[in-house]
Amino acid sequence: MGTKTVIVGGDAAGMSAAAQIRRVAPSAEVVVFEKTNFASYASCGMPYYIAGDIASHEDLLALSAQEIADRGIDVRYGHAVEEIRPGARIIAGRTRSGQPFDEPYDHLVLATGGTAVRPAWWSELEGLFTLRSLEDGIALRTFIDEHRPRRAVVIGAGFIGLEMVESLARRGLEVTLVGRSPHLLGDFDRTFAAPVYDAMRHCGVALNLAQSVQGLAGDSGRITHVETDVERLQADMVLVATGLEPSAGLARAAGLAMGRSGAIAVDDQMQTSRTGIWAAGDCVEVKHVVSGQKVHKPLALTANRTGRIAGDQVGSAVVGRSSAQRFRGTAGSLITRVLDYGLAQTGLSLGEAKRAGFDAVSFERESRSRARYYPGSKPLKTRIVVERRTRRLLGAQMVGEEGVVGRIDALATALFARMTVDEVHHLDLAYAPPFGPVYDAIIDVCGKAALEI
Amino acid sequence: MGTKTVIVGGDAAGMSAAAQIRRVAPSAEVVVFEKTNFASYASCGMPYYIAGDIASHEDLLALSAQEIADRGIDVRYGHAVEEIRPGARIIAGRTRSGQPFDEPYDHLVLATGGTAVRPAWWSELEGLFTLRSLEDGIALRTFIDEHRPRRAVVIGAGFIGLEMVESLARRGLEVTLVGRSPHLLGDFDRTFAAPVYDAMRHCGVALNLAQSVQGLAGDSGRITHVETDVERLQADMVLVATGLEPSAGLARAAGLAMGRSGAIAVDDQMQTSRTGIWAAGDCVEVKHVVSGQKVHKPLALTANRTGRIAGDQVGSAVVGRSSAQRFRGTAGSLITRVLDYGLAQTGLSLGEAKRAGFDAVSFERESRSRARYYPGSKPLKTRIVVERRTRRLLGAQMVGEEGVVGRIDALATALFARMTVDEVHHLDLAYAPPFGPVYDAIIDVCGKAALEI
């Protein structure tokens, strides 16, 4: 065809775009520039790789280098793109060994991802980590294997922080979790998620919540302490998991429009403000299905999906068709496992709903994962956020040892359908004693809301 | 208030109605006539009680006799209502000891439930059972405890038959399952549900599917054999689980309108054709949310819910208000556990969809219950039924060792919202490696359908 697509970034979004282009336009030329030595890896699996549940980092590769080549995708590893020249349709950069390179393109997809936030107190010390790329994961596991650290401090109580607390505790480390918020995952407070807080303490994890880190201390270039506004914590290793910011510098420098979140602005087909340039994944902001606002929600499914949509656009352009694929919104749906518990959320928290301008109220209910009389039944807690006037469901959180995963998805489905709590309360859901009570947790909590709102 | 409500039947629907009446109208007089000696029991728990997972039948009582009395509900146990005189507003019947009784009412709720089908070849033999009332369950368990039967034949491969196959196998019996359909649960064929067929065989269960029972044989009044059109099966006990028919004789005799399914016709507030008489539970037919047709789907949630709606109507009438509660439809959502597997369905099967007049097609997909690389990941199969022209989801079946329960609920939610496969494919569902792949089973199968339809 003589049409070349260049993709910057070879993880979920970039490789999804590449694969979709080749699916739609099998003869299209696709070149992916990836700054690390790995492409197409499952970054969400890294905590389990570090814990030792997954033997090798190669198990985390969705496609091996050979499989990528077999699909006709040309990945240039260790190639950091440093500049886009949209007028000339050229990108340029430098390899790890310092060799400059440049490449012309007809279509460009930016899948530059996100960067782990490095707070102001960051300093270059051995034993200090963030967890973003597979190389970060390998470095972390290698450090544990080689140095056998005894005390770890995890900074940040979001899902990466929580998964790493478990991972490190299971590697036998004494773990302290430091979080600025008094709650886990932003919205899982000590009352709602009491069993998770208890389980962490029973595992020997120290919970230093509602504390902020003031600085780090080291000795001979190696980390030794974390200073919070409350105490000084000994540490042989520290993981900073305080968030992810969009890697949008390249796009900004090229003059592409940015969103208010600081991520690249795109339409629902992942088109940037400049014709011929698409962007997808953790570097873009997308529409929230509940608030309608543009948000930066760097999550795996959205990265894969927006990559595929961008690829469908490009592939369709190459073959002269138009693509019907549109991004229909994120609900910020999330699940994470902490010790034996699943913690999940979808839509807006109460705080987010109020900040988005909703007159919102929340309802909580404890249910069971199996019928009351059925052996092994576990508590299952649900909180929902509801708009008072319209009775519309705006969001939900769940926590429990079993039965969380699909149920949060049913609530996510209700959000996309803009259902009221009355409608959810009257859903006909599947029941049998080994799987829940007759009035399922979801039905039950929405019934409470329908009655009390 | 001087208003008396009589309820006929003290299981899920009747007791839900009674409790709701007392909730809405705390001083209302409520009398429940229950022909057995138990009210408010969890009949769905009986297979696990018979298996021995649940120690006592008392664990299956949602409310004890004392708790029922404390709620101000007057239950007359062992009272079989035999006649309604709607003109005079009186019911009449006979106690177990043969004493006639009658009772006037202002409002009447019929919650007469269903009756296990007794095929033409039924004969009164010791060791021959159906499983409907708690008394049936107690009789079955007592028989096993006392007679230690070695060989059981279960006739009927619906969810009660399947649960009892597991229950009896776990009690150490050699079990043969005889089913008229070649498939389990009507629609779970050997290809789609292969691991379930295999697990049953590994457990020593003989699967005599696509066979029809011709008769039973006994010796000295005790069952010894089941004759099918293919072979003669030895049996020390036999469970007949070939379906449930609505117990609508009382209503029919009183001149109430019947539906085409043979169950009592009611509107969405459980009002029968006669003012002052409501009906709820397994004796009524209700609207199917997908087909819009009236169907007889005797399932626990619908029984509880329609009972509560009827009670809300009556209670509201007593206090002179109007009730806003409406039944919004059944999807026939169902889950059952067979050995280690969950089998679930919601909405229409392909055959049901075609019979209901849809130009329907089905799609299947095998996914995983956890990320591919995550330890313990199990296959999770999903089949969906889709209307070709509108691309609307009409139904789904799932089978797997984990992750079935909430996911079928997400699909049920999509049915209530009348979503297309494209809409389901673009849902933002929760992902983490211990709980599924990035593209969840639901998203994946709807994506396949969206592409291929």
Coordinates of N, CA and C in Angstrom, one line a residue, chain A residues 16 42-46 48 53-54 59-62 163 166 170 299-302 304-306 308-309 325-337 341-346 370 372-375 403-414 416-417 419-420 422-436 438-440 442-443 451, chain B residues 16 42-46 48 53-54 59-62 163 166 170 299-302 304-306 308-309 325-337 341-346 370 372-375 403-414 416-417 419-420 422-436 438-440 442-443 451:
Chain A
S16 N -2.0 -3.0 20.8 CA -3.4 -3.2 20.4 C -3.7 -2.5 19.1
A42 N 2.0 -7.7 30.3 CA 0.9 -7.5 31.2 C 1.3 -6.8 32.5
S43 N 1.3 -5.5 32.5 CA 1.9 -4.8 33.7 C 1.1 -5.1 34.9
C44 N -0.2 -5.4 34.8 CA -1.0 -5.7 36.0 C -0.6 -7.0 36.6
G45 N 0.2 -7.8 35.9 CA 0.6 -9.1 36.5 C 1.9 -9.0 37.3
M46 N 2.5 -7.8 37.3 CA 3.8 -7.6 38.0 C 3.8 -7.9 39.5
Y48 N 2.3 -10.1 41.0 CA 2.3 -11.6 41.2 C 3.5 -12.2 40.8
D53 N 4.4 -15.9 42.4 CA 3.3 -16.7 41.8 C 3.5 -17.0 40.4
I54 N 4.2 -16.1 39.7 CA 4.5 -16.3 38.3 C 6.0 -16.4 38.1
D59 N 6.4 -15.0 31.2 CA 5.0 -15.4 31.3 C 4.1 -14.2 31.2
L60 N 4.6 -13.0 31.4 CA 3.8 -11.8 31.4 C 3.7 -11.2 30.0
L61 N 4.4 -11.7 29.0 CA 4.4 -11.2 27.7 C 3.2 -11.7 27.0
A62 N 2.3 -10.8 26.5 CA 1.1 -11.3 25.8 C 1.5 -11.9 24.5
E163 N -1.6 -4.0 46.1 CA -1.2 -5.3 45.6 C 0.3 -5.6 45.9
E166 N 0.7 -6.8 49.6 CA 0.5 -8.2 49.6 C 1.7 -9.0 49.1
R170 N 4.1 -11.5 51.2 CA 4.2 -12.9 50.9 C 5.6 -13.3 50.6
L299 N -6.3 2.8 33.1 CA -6.6 1.4 33.4 C -6.4 0.5 32.2
A300 N -6.2 -0.8 32.5 CA -5.7 -1.7 31.4 C -6.8 -1.9 30.3
L301 N -8.0 -2.1 30.7 CA -9.0 -2.3 29.6 C -9.2 -1.1 28.7
T302 N -9.2 0.1 29.3 CA -9.3 1.3 28.5 C -8.1 1.4 27.6
N304 N -6.2 -1.0 26.3 CA -6.3 -2.0 25.2 C -7.3 -1.5 24.2
R305 N -8.5 -1.1 24.8 CA -9.6 -0.7 23.9 C -9.4 0.5 23.1
T306 N -8.8 1.6 23.7 CA -8.6 2.8 23.0 C -7.5 2.5 21.9
R308 N -7.0 -0.3 20.3 CA -7.7 -1.0 19.3 C -8.5 -0.1 18.4
I309 N -9.2 0.9 19.0 CA -10.0 1.8 18.3 C -9.1 2.7 17.4
Q325 N -16.0 2.1 15.0 CA -15.6 1.9 16.4 C -15.5 3.3 17.1
R326 N -16.2 3.3 18.2 CA -16.2 4.6 19.1 C -15.9 4.2 20.5
F327 N -15.2 5.0 21.3 CA -15.1 4.8 22.7 C -16.3 5.3 23.4
R328 N -16.9 4.4 24.2 CA -18.2 4.7 24.8 C -18.2 5.2 26.2
G329 N -17.0 5.3 26.7 CA -16.9 5.8 28.1 C -16.2 4.9 29.1
T330 N -15.5 5.5 30.0 CA -15.0 4.7 31.1 C -15.9 4.9 32.3
A331 N -16.0 3.8 33.1 CA -16.7 4.0 34.4 C -15.6 3.9 35.6
G332 N -14.4 3.9 35.2 CA -13.3 3.7 36.2 C -13.5 2.4 36.9
S333 N -14.0 1.4 36.3 CA -14.3 0.1 37.0 C -12.9 -0.5 37.3
L334 N -12.8 -1.0 38.5 CA -11.6 -1.5 39.1 C -11.8 -2.6 40.1
I335 N -10.9 -3.6 40.0 CA -11.0 -4.6 41.1 C -9.5 -4.9 41.5
T336 N -9.3 -5.1 42.7 CA -8.0 -5.5 43.2 C -8.1 -6.5 44.3
R337 N -7.1 -7.4 44.4 CA -7.1 -8.4 45.4 C -6.1 -8.0 46.5
Y341 N -9.1 -10.7 50.0 CA -10.3 -9.9 49.7 C -10.2 -9.3 48.3
G342 N -11.4 -9.2 47.7 CA -11.5 -8.4 46.5 C -12.1 -7.1 46.9
L343 N -11.5 -6.0 46.4 CA -12.0 -4.7 46.6 C -12.3 -4.1 45.2
A344 N -13.5 -3.6 45.0 CA -13.9 -3.2 43.6 C -14.7 -2.0 43.6
Q345 N -14.6 -1.2 42.6 CA -15.4 0.0 42.4 C -15.8 0.2 41.0
T346 N -16.9 0.9 40.8 CA -17.3 1.4 39.5 C -18.0 2.7 39.6
R370 N -22.9 -16.4 50.0 CA -23.6 -17.6 49.8 C -24.9 -17.4 50.7
R372 N -27.2 -17.7 53.8 CA -26.9 -17.7 55.2 C -26.6 -19.0 55.8
Y373 N -27.3 -20.0 55.4 CA -27.2 -21.4 56.0 C -26.2 -22.2 55.2
Y374 N -25.7 -21.7 54.1 CA -24.8 -22.5 53.3 C -23.3 -22.4 53.8
P375 N -22.6 -23.6 54.0 CA -21.3 -23.5 54.6 C -20.4 -22.6 53.8
G403 N -17.2 -13.4 45.4 CA -18.4 -12.9 44.8 C -18.4 -11.4 44.4
V404 N -17.2 -10.8 44.5 CA -17.1 -9.4 44.2 C -17.1 -9.2 42.7
V405 N -16.3 -10.0 42.0 CA -15.9 -9.7 40.6 C -17.1 -9.5 39.7
G406 N -17.9 -10.4 39.5 CA -19.0 -10.2 38.5 C -20.1 -9.2 39.0
R407 N -20.3 -9.2 40.3 CA -21.3 -8.3 40.8 C -21.0 -6.8 40.6
I408 N -19.7 -6.5 40.7 CA -19.4 -5.1 40.4 C -19.6 -4.8 38.9
D409 N -19.5 -5.9 38.1 CA -19.7 -5.7 36.6 C -21.2 -5.5 36.3
A410 N -22.0 -6.2 37.1 CA -23.5 -6.0 36.9 C -23.8 -4.5 37.3
L411 N -23.2 -4.0 38.3 CA -23.4 -2.6 38.7 C -22.8 -1.6 37.6
A412 N -21.7 -2.0 37.0 CA -21.1 -1.2 35.9 C -22.1 -1.2 34.8
T413 N -22.7 -2.3 34.5 CA -23.6 -2.4 33.4 C -24.8 -1.5 33.6
A414 N -25.3 -1.5 34.9 CA -26.4 -0.6 35.3 C -26.0 0.9 35.1
F416 N -23.9 2.1 32.8 CA -23.9 2.3 31.3 C -25.4 2.5 30.9
A417 N -26.3 1.7 31.5 CA -27.7 1.8 31.1 C -28.4 2.9 31.8
M419 N -29.4 3.3 34.9 CA -30.5 2.7 35.6 C -30.7 3.4 37.0
T420 N -31.9 3.5 37.4 CA -32.2 4.0 38.7 C -32.1 2.8 39.7
D422 N -34.3 1.8 41.6 CA -35.5 1.0 41.6 C -35.4 -0.1 40.5
E423 N -34.8 0.3 39.4 CA -34.6 -0.6 38.3 C -33.7 -1.7 38.7
V424 N -32.6 -1.4 39.3 CA -31.6 -2.4 39.7 C -32.2 -3.3 40.8
H425 N -33.0 -2.7 41.7 CA -33.7 -3.5 42.7 C -34.6 -4.5 42.1
H426 N -35.1 -4.3 41.0 CA -36.1 -5.2 40.4 C -35.4 -6.1 39.3
L427 N -34.1 -6.1 39.2 CA -33.5 -7.0 38.2 C -33.7 -8.5 38.7
D428 N -33.8 -9.3 37.7 CA -33.9 -10.8 37.9 C -32.5 -11.4 37.8
L429 N -31.9 -11.6 39.0 CA -30.5 -12.1 39.0 C -30.5 -13.6 39.4
A430 N -29.4 -14.2 39.1 CA -29.4 -15.7 39.3 C -29.1 -16.0 40.7
Y431 N -29.8 -17.0 41.2 CA -29.7 -17.4 42.6 C -29.6 -18.9 42.8
A432 N -28.7 -19.3 43.7 CA -28.6 -20.6 44.2 C -27.9 -20.5 45.5
P433 N -28.2 -21.4 46.5 CA -27.5 -21.2 47.9 C -26.0 -21.1 47.9
P434 N -25.3 -21.9 47.0 CA -23.8 -21.7 47.0 C -23.3 -20.4 46.5
F435 N -24.2 -19.6 45.9 CA -23.7 -18.4 45.2 C -24.3 -17.1 45.8
G436 N -25.1 -17.1 46.8 CA -25.7 -15.9 47.3 C -27.0 -16.1 48.0
V438 N -31.2 -15.2 48.3 CA -32.2 -15.0 47.3 C -32.2 -13.6 46.8
Y439 N -32.3 -12.6 47.7 CA -32.1 -11.2 47.3 C -30.6 -10.9 47.3
D440 N -30.0 -10.9 46.1 CA -28.6 -10.7 46.0 C -28.2 -9.4 46.6
I442 N -26.7 -6.9 45.4 CA -26.9 -5.8 44.5 C -28.4 -5.3 44.7
I443 N -29.3 -6.3 44.6 CA -30.7 -6.1 44.7 C -31.0 -5.5 46.1
L451 N -36.0 2.6 49.2 CA -36.9 2.8 50.3 C -36.5 4.1 51.0
Chain B
S16 N -43.5 -13.9 52.3 CA -43.1 -12.6 51.9 C -44.2 -11.6 51.9
A42 N -36.3 -22.5 53.1 CA -35.5 -22.3 51.9 C -35.5 -23.6 51.1
S43 N -36.4 -23.8 50.2 CA -36.4 -25.1 49.5 C -35.2 -25.3 48.7
C44 N -34.6 -24.2 48.2 CA -33.4 -24.4 47.3 C -32.2 -25.0 48.1
G45 N -32.3 -24.9 49.5 CA -31.2 -25.5 50.3 C -31.3 -27.0 50.5
M46 N -32.5 -27.6 50.1 CA -32.7 -29.0 50.4 C -31.6 -29.9 49.9
Y48 N -28.6 -29.6 49.7 CA -27.4 -29.5 50.5 C -27.6 -30.0 51.9
D53 N -24.4 -31.2 54.1 CA -23.6 -30.0 54.3 C -24.3 -29.1 55.3
I54 N -25.6 -29.3 55.4 CA -26.4 -28.5 56.4 C -26.9 -29.5 57.4
D59 N -32.1 -25.4 60.0 CA -31.2 -24.3 59.4 C -31.8 -23.7 58.2
L60 N -32.7 -24.5 57.6 CA -33.3 -24.0 56.3 C -34.5 -23.1 56.6
L61 N -34.9 -22.9 57.8 CA -36.1 -22.0 58.1 C -35.6 -20.6 58.1
A62 N -36.2 -19.8 57.2 CA -35.8 -18.4 57.2 C -36.2 -17.7 58.5
E163 N -28.7 -30.9 40.9 CA -28.2 -30.7 42.3 C -28.4 -32.0 43.1
E166 N -25.6 -34.5 42.4 CA -24.4 -34.2 43.2 C -24.6 -34.6 44.7
R170 N -22.5 -37.5 46.6 CA -21.7 -37.2 47.8 C -22.1 -37.9 49.0
L299 N -39.2 -19.7 40.1 CA -37.9 -19.5 40.7 C -38.0 -18.7 42.0
A300 N -37.0 -18.9 42.9 CA -37.1 -18.4 44.2 C -37.2 -16.9 44.3
L301 N -36.4 -16.2 43.5 CA -36.4 -14.7 43.6 C -37.8 -14.2 43.2
T302 N -38.3 -14.7 42.1 CA -39.6 -14.2 41.6 C -40.7 -14.6 42.7
N304 N -40.3 -14.8 46.0 CA -40.2 -13.9 47.1 C -40.7 -12.5 46.7
R305 N -40.3 -12.1 45.5 CA -40.6 -10.7 45.0 C -42.0 -10.5 44.7
T306 N -42.7 -11.5 44.1 CA -44.1 -11.3 43.8 C -44.9 -11.4 45.0
R308 N -43.9 -10.3 47.9 CA -43.7 -8.9 48.6 C -44.6 -7.9 47.9
I309 N -44.6 -8.0 46.6 CA -45.5 -7.0 45.8 C -46.9 -7.2 46.2
Q325 N -45.3 -0.5 43.9 CA -44.5 -1.6 43.5 C -45.1 -2.3 42.3
R326 N -44.3 -2.6 41.4 CA -44.7 -3.4 40.2 C -43.7 -4.5 39.9
F327 N -44.2 -5.6 39.4 CA -43.2 -6.6 38.9 C -42.7 -6.2 37.5
R328 N -41.4 -6.2 37.4 CA -40.8 -5.7 36.1 C -40.3 -6.8 35.2
G329 N -40.6 -8.0 35.5 CA -40.3 -9.1 34.5 C -39.3 -10.0 35.1
T330 N -39.4 -11.3 34.6 CA -38.5 -12.3 34.9 C -37.5 -12.4 33.7
A331 N -36.3 -12.8 33.9 CA -35.4 -13.2 32.8 C -35.1 -14.7 32.9
G332 N -35.8 -15.3 33.8 CA -35.5 -16.8 34.0 C -34.1 -17.0 34.5
S333 N -33.5 -16.0 35.1 CA -32.1 -16.1 35.5 C -31.9 -17.2 36.5
L334 N -30.9 -18.0 36.3 CA -30.8 -19.3 37.1 C -29.3 -19.6 37.2
I335 N -28.9 -20.1 38.3 CA -27.5 -20.6 38.5 C -27.7 -21.9 39.3
T336 N -26.9 -22.9 38.9 CA -26.9 -24.1 39.7 C -25.4 -24.6 39.8
R337 N -25.1 -25.3 40.9 CA -23.8 -25.8 41.1 C -23.9 -27.3 40.8
Y341 N -18.7 -27.1 39.3 CA -19.1 -26.2 38.2 C -20.3 -25.4 38.5
G342 N -20.3 -24.1 38.1 CA -21.4 -23.3 38.1 C -22.0 -23.3 36.7
L343 N -23.3 -23.6 36.6 CA -24.0 -23.5 35.3 C -25.1 -22.4 35.4
A344 N -25.1 -21.5 34.5 CA -26.0 -20.4 34.7 C -26.6 -20.0 33.4
Q345 N -27.8 -19.4 33.5 CA -28.5 -18.9 32.3 C -29.3 -17.7 32.6
T346 N -29.5 -16.9 31.6 CA -30.5 -15.7 31.8 C -31.1 -15.5 30.4
R370 N -9.4 -16.3 35.3 CA -8.3 -15.4 35.7 C -7.4 -15.1 34.5
R372 N -4.6 -15.4 31.9 CA -4.0 -16.7 31.3 C -2.7 -17.1 32.2
Y373 N -1.9 -16.1 32.6 CA -0.7 -16.4 33.2 C -0.8 -16.5 34.7
Y374 N -2.1 -16.3 35.2 CA -2.2 -16.3 36.7 C -2.6 -17.7 37.2
P375 N -1.9 -18.1 38.3 CA -2.2 -19.5 38.7 C -3.6 -19.8 39.0
G403 N -16.3 -17.7 38.7 CA -16.5 -16.5 38.0 C -17.8 -16.5 37.2
V404 N -18.7 -17.5 37.4 CA -20.0 -17.5 36.7 C -21.0 -16.6 37.3
V405 N -21.1 -16.6 38.7 CA -22.2 -16.0 39.3 C -22.5 -14.5 39.0
G406 N -21.6 -13.7 39.2 CA -21.8 -12.2 39.0 C -21.9 -11.9 37.5
R407 N -21.1 -12.7 36.7 CA -21.1 -12.4 35.3 C -22.4 -12.6 34.6
I408 N -23.1 -13.7 35.0 CA -24.4 -14.0 34.4 C -25.4 -12.8 34.8
D409 N -25.1 -12.2 36.0 CA -25.9 -11.1 36.5 C -25.7 -9.9 35.6
A410 N -24.4 -9.7 35.2 CA -24.1 -8.5 34.4 C -24.9 -8.7 33.0
L411 N -24.9 -9.9 32.5 CA -25.7 -10.2 31.3 C -27.2 -10.0 31.5
A412 N -27.7 -10.4 32.7 CA -29.1 -10.2 33.0 C -29.4 -8.7 33.1
T413 N -28.5 -8.0 33.6 CA -28.7 -6.5 33.7 C -28.8 -5.9 32.3
A414 N -27.9 -6.4 31.4 CA -27.9 -6.0 30.0 C -29.3 -6.3 29.3
F416 N -32.2 -6.5 30.8 CA -33.2 -5.6 31.3 C -33.1 -4.2 30.6
A417 N -31.8 -3.9 30.3 CA -31.6 -2.6 29.7 C -31.7 -2.7 28.1
M419 N -29.8 -4.0 25.9 CA -28.6 -3.7 25.3 C -28.3 -4.5 24.0
T420 N -27.6 -3.9 23.1 CA -27.1 -4.6 21.9 C -25.8 -5.3 22.3
D422 N -23.1 -4.7 20.8 CA -22.1 -3.7 20.7 C -22.0 -2.9 22.0
E423 N -23.1 -2.6 22.6 CA -23.1 -1.9 23.9 C -22.4 -2.8 25.0
V424 N -22.7 -4.0 25.0 CA -22.1 -4.9 26.0 C -20.6 -5.0 25.8
H425 N -20.2 -5.1 24.5 CA -18.8 -5.2 24.1 C -18.0 -4.0 24.6
H426 N -18.7 -2.9 24.7 CA -18.0 -1.7 25.1 C -18.1 -1.3 26.6
L427 N -18.7 -2.2 27.4 CA -18.8 -1.9 28.8 C -17.5 -1.8 29.4
D428 N -17.4 -1.0 30.4 CA -16.1 -0.9 31.2 C -16.3 -1.8 32.4
L429 N -15.7 -3.0 32.4 CA -15.8 -3.9 33.5 C -14.5 -3.9 34.3
A430 N -14.6 -4.5 35.5 CA -13.5 -4.4 36.4 C -12.5 -5.6 36.0
Y431 N -11.2 -5.2 36.0 CA -10.2 -6.2 35.7 C -9.0 -6.2 36.7
A432 N -8.6 -7.4 37.0 CA -7.3 -7.6 37.7 C -7.0 -9.1 37.4
P433 N -5.7 -9.4 37.3 CA -5.3 -10.8 36.9 C -5.9 -11.9 37.7
P434 N -6.2 -11.7 39.1 CA -6.8 -12.9 39.8 C -8.2 -13.1 39.4
F435 N -8.8 -12.2 38.7 CA -10.3 -12.2 38.5 C -10.7 -12.4 37.0
G436 N -9.8 -12.4 36.1 CA -10.2 -12.5 34.7 C -9.1 -11.9 33.7
V438 N -8.1 -9.2 30.6 CA -8.4 -7.8 30.4 C -9.7 -7.6 29.7
Y439 N -9.9 -8.4 28.6 CA -11.2 -8.4 27.9 C -11.9 -9.5 28.6
D440 N -12.8 -9.2 29.5 CA -13.6 -10.1 30.2 C -14.4 -11.0 29.3
I442 N -17.5 -11.7 29.1 CA -18.7 -11.1 28.6 C -18.4 -10.1 27.4
I443 N -17.4 -9.3 27.6 CA -16.9 -8.4 26.5 C -16.5 -9.1 25.3
L451 N -18.8 -8.6 15.7 CA -18.0 -8.8 14.4 C -18.6 -9.7 13.4

